[in-house]
Coordinates of C-alpha atoms in Angstrom, one line a residue:
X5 CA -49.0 -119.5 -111.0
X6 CA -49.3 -118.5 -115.0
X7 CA -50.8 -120.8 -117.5
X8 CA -48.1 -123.2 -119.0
X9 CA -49.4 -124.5 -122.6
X10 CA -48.6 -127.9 -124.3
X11 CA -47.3 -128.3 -127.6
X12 CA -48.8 -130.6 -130.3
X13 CA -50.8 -131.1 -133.4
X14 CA -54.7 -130.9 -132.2
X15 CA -56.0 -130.7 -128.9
X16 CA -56.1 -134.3 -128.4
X17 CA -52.5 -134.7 -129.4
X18 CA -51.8 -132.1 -127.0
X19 CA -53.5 -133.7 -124.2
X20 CA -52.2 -137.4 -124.3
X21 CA -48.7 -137.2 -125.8
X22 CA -47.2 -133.6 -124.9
X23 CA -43.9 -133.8 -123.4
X24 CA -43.5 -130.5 -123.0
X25 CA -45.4 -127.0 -121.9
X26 CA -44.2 -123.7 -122.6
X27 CA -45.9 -120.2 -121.6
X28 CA -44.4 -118.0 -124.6
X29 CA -44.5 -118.6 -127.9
X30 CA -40.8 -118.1 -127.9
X31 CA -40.0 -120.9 -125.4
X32 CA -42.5 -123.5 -127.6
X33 CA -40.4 -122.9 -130.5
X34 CA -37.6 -123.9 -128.5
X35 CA -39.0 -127.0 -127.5
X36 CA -40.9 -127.9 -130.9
X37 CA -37.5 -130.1 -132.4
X38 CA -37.5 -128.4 -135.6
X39 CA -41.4 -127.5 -136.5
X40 CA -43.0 -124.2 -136.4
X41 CA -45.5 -122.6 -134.0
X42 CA -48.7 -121.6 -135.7
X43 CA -50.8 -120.0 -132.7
X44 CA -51.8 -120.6 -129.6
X45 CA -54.9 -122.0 -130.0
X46 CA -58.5 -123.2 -128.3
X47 CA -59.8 -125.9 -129.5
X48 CA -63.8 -127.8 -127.8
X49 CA -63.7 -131.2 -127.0
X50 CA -67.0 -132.6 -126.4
X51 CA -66.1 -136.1 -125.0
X52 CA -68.2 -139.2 -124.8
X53 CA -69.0 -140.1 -121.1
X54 CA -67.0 -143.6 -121.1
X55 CA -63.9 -141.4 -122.2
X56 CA -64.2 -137.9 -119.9
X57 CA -62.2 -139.8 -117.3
X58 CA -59.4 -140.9 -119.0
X59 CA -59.1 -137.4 -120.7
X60 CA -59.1 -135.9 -117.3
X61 CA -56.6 -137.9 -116.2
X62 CA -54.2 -137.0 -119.3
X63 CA -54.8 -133.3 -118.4
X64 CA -53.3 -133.7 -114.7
X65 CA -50.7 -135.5 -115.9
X66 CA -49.6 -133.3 -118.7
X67 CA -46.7 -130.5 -117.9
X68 CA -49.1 -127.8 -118.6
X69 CA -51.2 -126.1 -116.0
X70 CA -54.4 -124.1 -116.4
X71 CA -54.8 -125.1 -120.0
X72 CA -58.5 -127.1 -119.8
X73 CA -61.2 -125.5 -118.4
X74 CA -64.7 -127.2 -118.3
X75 CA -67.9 -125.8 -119.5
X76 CA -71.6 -127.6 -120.1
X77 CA -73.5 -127.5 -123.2
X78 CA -77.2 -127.4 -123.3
X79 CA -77.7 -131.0 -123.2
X80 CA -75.8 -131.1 -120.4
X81 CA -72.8 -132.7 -121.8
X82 CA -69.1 -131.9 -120.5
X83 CA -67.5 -129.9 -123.5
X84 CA -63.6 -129.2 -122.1
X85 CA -61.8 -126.1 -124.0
X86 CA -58.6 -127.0 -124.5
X87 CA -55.5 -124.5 -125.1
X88 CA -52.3 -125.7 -126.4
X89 CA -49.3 -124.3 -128.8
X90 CA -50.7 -125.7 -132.3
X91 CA -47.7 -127.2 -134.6
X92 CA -47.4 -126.7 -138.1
X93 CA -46.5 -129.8 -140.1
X94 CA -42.8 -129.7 -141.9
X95 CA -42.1 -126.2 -141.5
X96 CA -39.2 -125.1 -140.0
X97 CA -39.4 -122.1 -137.9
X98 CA -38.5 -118.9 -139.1
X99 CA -35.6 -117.3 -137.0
X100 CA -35.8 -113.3 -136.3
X101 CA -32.8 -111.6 -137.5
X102 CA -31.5 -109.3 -135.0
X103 CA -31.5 -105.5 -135.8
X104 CA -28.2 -103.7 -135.3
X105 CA -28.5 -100.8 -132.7
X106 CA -27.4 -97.6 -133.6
X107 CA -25.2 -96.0 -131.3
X108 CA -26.6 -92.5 -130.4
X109 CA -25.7 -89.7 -132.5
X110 CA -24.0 -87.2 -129.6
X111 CA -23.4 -84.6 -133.1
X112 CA -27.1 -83.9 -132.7
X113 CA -28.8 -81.2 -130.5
X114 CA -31.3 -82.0 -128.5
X115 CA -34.1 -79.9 -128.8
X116 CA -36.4 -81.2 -126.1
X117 CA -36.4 -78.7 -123.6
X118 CA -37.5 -76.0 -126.7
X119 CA -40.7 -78.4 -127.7
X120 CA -41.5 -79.1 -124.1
X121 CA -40.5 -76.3 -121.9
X122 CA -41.0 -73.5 -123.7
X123 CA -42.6 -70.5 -121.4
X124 CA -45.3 -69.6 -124.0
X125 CA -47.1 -73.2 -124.2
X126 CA -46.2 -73.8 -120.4
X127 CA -46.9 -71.0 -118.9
X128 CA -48.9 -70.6 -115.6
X129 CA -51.8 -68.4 -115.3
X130 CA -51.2 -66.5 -111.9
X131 CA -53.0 -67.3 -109.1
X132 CA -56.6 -65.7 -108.8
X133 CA -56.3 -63.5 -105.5
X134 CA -58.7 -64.5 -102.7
X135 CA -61.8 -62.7 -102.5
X136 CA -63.0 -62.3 -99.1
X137 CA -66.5 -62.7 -99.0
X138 CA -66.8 -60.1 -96.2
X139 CA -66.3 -57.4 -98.3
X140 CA -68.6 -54.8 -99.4
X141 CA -67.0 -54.2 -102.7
X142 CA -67.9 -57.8 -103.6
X143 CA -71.3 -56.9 -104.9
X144 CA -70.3 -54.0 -107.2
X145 CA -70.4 -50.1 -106.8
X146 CA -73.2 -48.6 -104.9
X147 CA -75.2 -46.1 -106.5
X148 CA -76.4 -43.0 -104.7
X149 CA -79.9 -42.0 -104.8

């Protein structure tokens, strides 16, 4: 199963009030309601012991999957890494405009098969001929005495 991504404002927002995950970018903007998708974005949490349970808890329950991993620090403290679809504040999101397609040009020649398959740069060298290694004549000309 891929990674599904909430949507919000930080990565606490993202945690305890996303009501919807996406895994493109394309799909978050979909289900933004108006506002833009800046990145996708990783934020560490380092939570206070009272509160790692609760936070936990919001994680399973969110629509995403496979957005919090947990790591340690060097005190020993559980710092979770949290990966969400970061929103950008009153912006509206910018729509691609769809580039016409050309339809091919059949007028034109098409020269492929001279740049490709032309017998000069493609050409074969001929097999080497197998040398039996019986032969006298391997080892050069004898010279009389």
């Amino acid at each position: 199963m891929s990674h599904v991504y909430p949507i919000g404002k930080t990565a606490r927002d993202a945690l305890k009030n996303a009501a919807s995950a996406a895994r493109t970018r394309y799909e978050a903007e979909d289900l933004a309601d108006g506002s833009a998708i800046k990145a996708l974005e990783t934020e560490w949490i380092t939570p206070k012991p009272k509160d790692l349970a609760k936070l936990l808890e919001q994680a399973e329950a969110n629509p995403g999957h496979g957005f919090v991993q947990h790591y340690e620090d060097a005190d020993g403290n559980t710092v979770l890494a949290v990966t969400y679809w970061k929103l950008v504040k009153g912006q509206k999101p910018a729509k691609p405009k769809p580039k016409p397609i050309a339809p091919p040009d059949d007028s034109a020649e098409d020269h492929t098969d001279d740049l490709y398959f032309k017998s000069g740069r493609t050409k074969k060298s001929g097999r080497k001929k197998f040398v039996d290694p019986n032969q006298m004549d391997l080892f050069g000309e004898k010279t009389e005495n």
